[in-house]
N, CA, C and O atoms as a MOPAC input file, in Angstrom:
PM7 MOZYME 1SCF
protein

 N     14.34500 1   232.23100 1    17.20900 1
 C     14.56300 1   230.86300 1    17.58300 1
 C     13.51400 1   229.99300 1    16.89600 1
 O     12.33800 1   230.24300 1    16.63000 1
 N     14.07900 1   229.16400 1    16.73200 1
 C     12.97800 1   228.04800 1    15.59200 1
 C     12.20100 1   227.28400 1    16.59400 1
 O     12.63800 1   227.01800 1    17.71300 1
 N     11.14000 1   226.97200 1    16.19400 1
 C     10.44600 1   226.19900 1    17.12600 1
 C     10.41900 1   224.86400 1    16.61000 1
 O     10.42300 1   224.77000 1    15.38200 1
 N     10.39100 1   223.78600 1    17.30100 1
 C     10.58100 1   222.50700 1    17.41700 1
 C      9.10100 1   221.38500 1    17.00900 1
 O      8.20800 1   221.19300 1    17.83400 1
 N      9.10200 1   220.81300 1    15.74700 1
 C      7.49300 1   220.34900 1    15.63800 1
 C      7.31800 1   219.21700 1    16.44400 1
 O      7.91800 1   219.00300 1    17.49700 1
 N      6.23900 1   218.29300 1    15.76800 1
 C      6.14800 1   216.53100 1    16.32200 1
 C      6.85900 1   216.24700 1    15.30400 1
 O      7.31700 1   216.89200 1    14.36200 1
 N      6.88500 1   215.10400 1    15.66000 1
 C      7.74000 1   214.02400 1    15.29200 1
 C      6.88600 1   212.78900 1    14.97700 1
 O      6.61400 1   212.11500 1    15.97000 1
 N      6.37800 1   212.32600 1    13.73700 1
 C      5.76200 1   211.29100 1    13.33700 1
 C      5.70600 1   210.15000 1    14.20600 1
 O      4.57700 1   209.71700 1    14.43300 1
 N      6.88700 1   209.44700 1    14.85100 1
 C      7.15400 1   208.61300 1    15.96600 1
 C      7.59100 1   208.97300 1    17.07800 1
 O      8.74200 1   209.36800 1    16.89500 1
 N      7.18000 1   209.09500 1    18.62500 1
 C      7.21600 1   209.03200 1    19.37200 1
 C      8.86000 1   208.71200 1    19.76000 1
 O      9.38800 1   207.67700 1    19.35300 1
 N      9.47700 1   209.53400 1    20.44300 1
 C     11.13400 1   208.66600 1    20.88500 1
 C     10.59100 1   208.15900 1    22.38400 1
 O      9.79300 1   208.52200 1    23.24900 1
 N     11.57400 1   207.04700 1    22.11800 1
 C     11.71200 1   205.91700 1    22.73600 1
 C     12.55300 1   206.24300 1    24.48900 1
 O     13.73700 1   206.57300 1    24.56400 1
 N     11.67100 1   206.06500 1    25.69900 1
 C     12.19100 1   206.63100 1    26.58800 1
 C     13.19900 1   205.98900 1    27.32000 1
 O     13.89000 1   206.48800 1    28.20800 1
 N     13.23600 1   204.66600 1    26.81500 1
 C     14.00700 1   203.68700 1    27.31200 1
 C     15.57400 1   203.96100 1    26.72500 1
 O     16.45800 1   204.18600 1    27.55100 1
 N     15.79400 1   203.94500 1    25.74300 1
 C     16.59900 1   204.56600 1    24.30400 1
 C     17.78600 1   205.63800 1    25.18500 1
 O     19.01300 1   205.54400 1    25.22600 1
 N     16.96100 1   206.54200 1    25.76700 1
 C     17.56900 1   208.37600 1    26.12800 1
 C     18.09100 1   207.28800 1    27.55400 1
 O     19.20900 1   206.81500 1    27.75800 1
 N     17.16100 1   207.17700 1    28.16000 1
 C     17.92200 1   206.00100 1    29.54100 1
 C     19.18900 1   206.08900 1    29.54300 1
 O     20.01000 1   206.86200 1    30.03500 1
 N     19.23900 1   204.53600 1    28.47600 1
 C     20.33500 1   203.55500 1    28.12700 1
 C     21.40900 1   204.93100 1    27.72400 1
 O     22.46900 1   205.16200 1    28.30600 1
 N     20.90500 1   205.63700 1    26.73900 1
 C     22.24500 1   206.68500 1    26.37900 1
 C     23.12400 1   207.78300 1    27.67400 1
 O     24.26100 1   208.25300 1    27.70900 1
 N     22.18400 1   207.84400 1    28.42300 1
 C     22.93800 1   208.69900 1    29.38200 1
 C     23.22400 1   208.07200 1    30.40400 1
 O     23.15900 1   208.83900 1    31.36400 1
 N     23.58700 1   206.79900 1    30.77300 1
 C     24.02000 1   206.07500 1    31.56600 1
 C     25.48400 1   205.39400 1    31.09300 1
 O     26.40600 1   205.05700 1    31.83600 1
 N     25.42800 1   205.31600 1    29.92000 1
 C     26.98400 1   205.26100 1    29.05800 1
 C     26.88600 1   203.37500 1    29.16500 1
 O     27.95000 1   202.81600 1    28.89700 1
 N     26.04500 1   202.72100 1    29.42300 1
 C     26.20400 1   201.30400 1    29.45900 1
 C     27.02100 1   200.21200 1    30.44500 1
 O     26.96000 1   199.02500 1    30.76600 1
 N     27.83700 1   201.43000 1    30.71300 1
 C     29.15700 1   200.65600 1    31.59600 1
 C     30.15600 1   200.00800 1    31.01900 1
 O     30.08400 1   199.98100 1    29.79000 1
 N     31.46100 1   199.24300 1    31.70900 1
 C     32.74500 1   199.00000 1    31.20100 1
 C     32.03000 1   197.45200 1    31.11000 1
 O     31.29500 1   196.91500 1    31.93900 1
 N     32.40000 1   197.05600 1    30.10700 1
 C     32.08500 1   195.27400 1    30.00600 1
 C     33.44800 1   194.41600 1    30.54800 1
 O     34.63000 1   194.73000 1    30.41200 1
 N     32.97300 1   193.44200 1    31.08800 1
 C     34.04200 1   192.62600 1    31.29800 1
 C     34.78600 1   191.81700 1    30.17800 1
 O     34.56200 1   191.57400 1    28.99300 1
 N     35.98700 1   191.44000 1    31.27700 1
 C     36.83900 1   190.40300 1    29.67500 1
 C     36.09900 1   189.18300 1    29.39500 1
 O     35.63600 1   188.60200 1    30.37600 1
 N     35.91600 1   188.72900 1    28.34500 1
 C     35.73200 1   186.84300 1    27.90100 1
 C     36.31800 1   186.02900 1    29.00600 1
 O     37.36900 1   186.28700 1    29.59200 1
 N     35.77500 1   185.33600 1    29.15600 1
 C     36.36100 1   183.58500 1    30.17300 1
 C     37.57000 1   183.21700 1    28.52900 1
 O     38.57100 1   182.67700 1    28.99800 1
 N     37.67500 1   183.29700 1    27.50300 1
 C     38.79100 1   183.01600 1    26.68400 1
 C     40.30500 1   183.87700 1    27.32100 1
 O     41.42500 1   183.52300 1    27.68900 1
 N     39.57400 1   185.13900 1    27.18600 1
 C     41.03500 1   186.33400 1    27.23800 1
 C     41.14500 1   186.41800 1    28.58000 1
 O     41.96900 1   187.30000 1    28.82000 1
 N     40.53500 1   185.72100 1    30.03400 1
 C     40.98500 1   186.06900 1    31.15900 1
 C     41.51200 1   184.32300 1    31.50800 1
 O     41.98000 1   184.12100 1    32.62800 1
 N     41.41900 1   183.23100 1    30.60800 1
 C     42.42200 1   182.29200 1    30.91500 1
 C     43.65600 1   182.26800 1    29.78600 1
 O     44.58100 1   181.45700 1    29.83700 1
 N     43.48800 1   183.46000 1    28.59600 1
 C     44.46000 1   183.55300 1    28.31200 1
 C     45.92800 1   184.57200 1    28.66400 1
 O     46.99700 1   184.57000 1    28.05400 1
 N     45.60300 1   185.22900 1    29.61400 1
 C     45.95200 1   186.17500 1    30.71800 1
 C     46.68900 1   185.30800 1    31.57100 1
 O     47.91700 1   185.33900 1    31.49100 1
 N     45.90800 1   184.22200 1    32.70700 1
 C     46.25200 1   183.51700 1    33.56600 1
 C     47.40200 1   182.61300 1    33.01300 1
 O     48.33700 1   182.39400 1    33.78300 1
 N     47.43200 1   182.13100 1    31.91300 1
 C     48.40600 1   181.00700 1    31.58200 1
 C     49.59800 1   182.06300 1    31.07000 1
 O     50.75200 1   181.75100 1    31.36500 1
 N     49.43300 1   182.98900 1    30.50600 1
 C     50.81200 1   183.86700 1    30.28300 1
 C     51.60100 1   184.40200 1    31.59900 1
 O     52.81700 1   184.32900 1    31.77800 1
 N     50.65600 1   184.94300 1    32.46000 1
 C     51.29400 1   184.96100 1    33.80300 1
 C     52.08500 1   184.01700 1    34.30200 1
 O     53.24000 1   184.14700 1    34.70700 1
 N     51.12200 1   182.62200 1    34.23900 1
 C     52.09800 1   181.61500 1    35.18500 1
 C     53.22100 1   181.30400 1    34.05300 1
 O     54.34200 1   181.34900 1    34.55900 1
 N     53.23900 1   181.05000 1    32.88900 1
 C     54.34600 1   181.08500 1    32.09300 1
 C     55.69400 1   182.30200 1    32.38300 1
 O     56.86100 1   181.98600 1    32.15200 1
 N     55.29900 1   183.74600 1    32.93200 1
 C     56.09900 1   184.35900 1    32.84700 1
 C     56.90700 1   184.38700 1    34.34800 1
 O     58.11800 1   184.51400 1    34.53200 1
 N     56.07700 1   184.26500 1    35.12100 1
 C     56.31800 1   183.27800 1    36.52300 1
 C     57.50500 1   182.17400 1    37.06500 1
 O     58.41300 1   182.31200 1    37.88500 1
 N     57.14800 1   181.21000 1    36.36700 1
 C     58.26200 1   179.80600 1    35.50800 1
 C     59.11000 1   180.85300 1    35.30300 1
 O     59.63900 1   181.35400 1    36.29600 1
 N     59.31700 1   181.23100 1    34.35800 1
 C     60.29000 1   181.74300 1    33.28600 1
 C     60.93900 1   182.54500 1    33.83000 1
 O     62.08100 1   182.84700 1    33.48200 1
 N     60.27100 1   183.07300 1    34.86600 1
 C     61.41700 1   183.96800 1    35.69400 1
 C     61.97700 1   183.24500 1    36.99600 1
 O     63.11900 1   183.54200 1    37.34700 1
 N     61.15600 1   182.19200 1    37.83800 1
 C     61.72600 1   181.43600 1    38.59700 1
 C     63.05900 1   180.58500 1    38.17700 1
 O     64.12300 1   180.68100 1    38.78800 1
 N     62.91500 1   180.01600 1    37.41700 1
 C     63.79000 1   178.90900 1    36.65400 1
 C     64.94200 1   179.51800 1    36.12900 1
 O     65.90600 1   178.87900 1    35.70800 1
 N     64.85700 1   180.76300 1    36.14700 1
 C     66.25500 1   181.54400 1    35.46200 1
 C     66.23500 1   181.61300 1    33.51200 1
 O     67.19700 1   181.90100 1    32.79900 1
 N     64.73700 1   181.22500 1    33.03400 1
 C     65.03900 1   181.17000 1    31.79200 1
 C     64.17500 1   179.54500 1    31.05100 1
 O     63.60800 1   179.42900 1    29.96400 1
 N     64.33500 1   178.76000 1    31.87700 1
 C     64.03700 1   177.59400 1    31.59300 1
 C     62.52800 1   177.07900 1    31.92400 1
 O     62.14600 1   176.70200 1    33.03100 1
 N     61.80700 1   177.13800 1    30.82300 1
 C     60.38800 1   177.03500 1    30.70200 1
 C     59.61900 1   176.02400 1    31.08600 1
 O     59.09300 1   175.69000 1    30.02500 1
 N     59.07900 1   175.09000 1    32.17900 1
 C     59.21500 1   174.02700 1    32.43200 1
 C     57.51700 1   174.11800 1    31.90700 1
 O     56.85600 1   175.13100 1    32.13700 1
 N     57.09000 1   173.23400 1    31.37100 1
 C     56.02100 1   172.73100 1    30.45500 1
 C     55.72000 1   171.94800 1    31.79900 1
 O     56.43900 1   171.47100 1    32.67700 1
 N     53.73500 1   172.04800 1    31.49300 1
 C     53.27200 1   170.64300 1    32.29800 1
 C     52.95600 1   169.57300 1    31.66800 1
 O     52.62200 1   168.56500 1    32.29200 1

Protein backbone atom coordinates (compact mmCIF):
# COMPACT_ATOMS: atom_id res chain seq x y z
CA UNK A 1 0.00 0.00 0.00
CA UNK A 2 1.43 3.39 -0.92
CA UNK A 3 1.71 5.78 1.61
CA UNK A 4 0.22 9.16 1.32
CA UNK A 5 2.82 12.41 1.56
CA UNK A 6 2.11 16.35 2.47
CA UNK A 7 0.77 18.29 0.39
CA UNK A 8 2.48 21.73 -0.25
CA UNK A 9 -1.01 23.48 0.64
CA UNK A 10 -2.99 22.67 3.32
CA UNK A 11 -6.86 21.54 2.07
CA UNK A 12 -9.31 23.71 2.85
CA UNK A 13 -11.77 22.43 5.66
CA UNK A 14 -14.49 24.51 4.77
CA UNK A 15 -14.23 23.18 0.93
CA UNK A 16 -14.79 19.08 2.22
CA UNK A 17 -17.91 20.79 4.40
CA UNK A 18 -19.59 22.45 1.53
CA UNK A 19 -18.87 19.09 -0.64
CA UNK A 20 -20.54 16.63 1.53
CA UNK A 21 -23.52 18.47 2.27
CA UNK A 22 -24.39 18.55 -1.60
CA UNK A 23 -25.37 22.47 -1.28
CA UNK A 24 -29.02 21.85 -1.48
CA UNK A 25 -31.91 22.27 -4.17
CA UNK A 26 -31.93 26.12 -5.15
CA UNK A 27 -35.00 27.80 -5.64
CA UNK A 28 -36.75 29.15 -8.88
CA UNK A 29 -36.05 33.06 -10.01
CA UNK A 30 -38.96 35.64 -9.00
CA UNK A 31 -38.77 35.77 -13.28
CA UNK A 32 -39.63 31.86 -13.83
CA UNK A 33 -42.07 31.67 -10.76
CA UNK A 34 -44.20 34.76 -12.27
CA UNK A 35 -43.67 33.21 -15.40
CA UNK A 36 -45.35 29.98 -14.12
CA UNK A 37 -48.18 32.04 -12.39
CA UNK A 38 -49.34 33.92 -15.55
CA UNK A 39 -49.34 30.59 -17.70
CA UNK A 40 -51.48 29.00 -15.11
CA UNK A 41 -54.00 31.71 -14.91
CA UNK A 42 -53.91 31.82 -18.77
CA UNK A 43 -54.55 28.09 -18.86
CA UNK A 44 -57.31 28.60 -16.24
CA UNK A 45 -59.24 31.33 -18.63
CA UNK A 46 -58.70 29.11 -21.38
CA UNK A 47 -60.25 26.37 -19.92
CA UNK A 48 -63.08 28.30 -18.13
CA UNK A 49 -64.21 30.22 -21.21
CA UNK A 50 -64.39 27.08 -23.34
CA UNK A 51 -61.40 28.25 -25.52
CA UNK A 52 -61.73 31.96 -25.48
CA UNK A 53 -58.74 33.79 -24.02
CA UNK A 54 -59.95 36.79 -22.30
CA UNK A 55 -56.87 39.29 -22.05
CA UNK A 56 -56.70 41.94 -19.18
Amino acid sequence: MKKKGQTLVPRNPFALAARQRHAGAHDKTHKIKRRDDKQALRKLLHTEKGGDAVLF
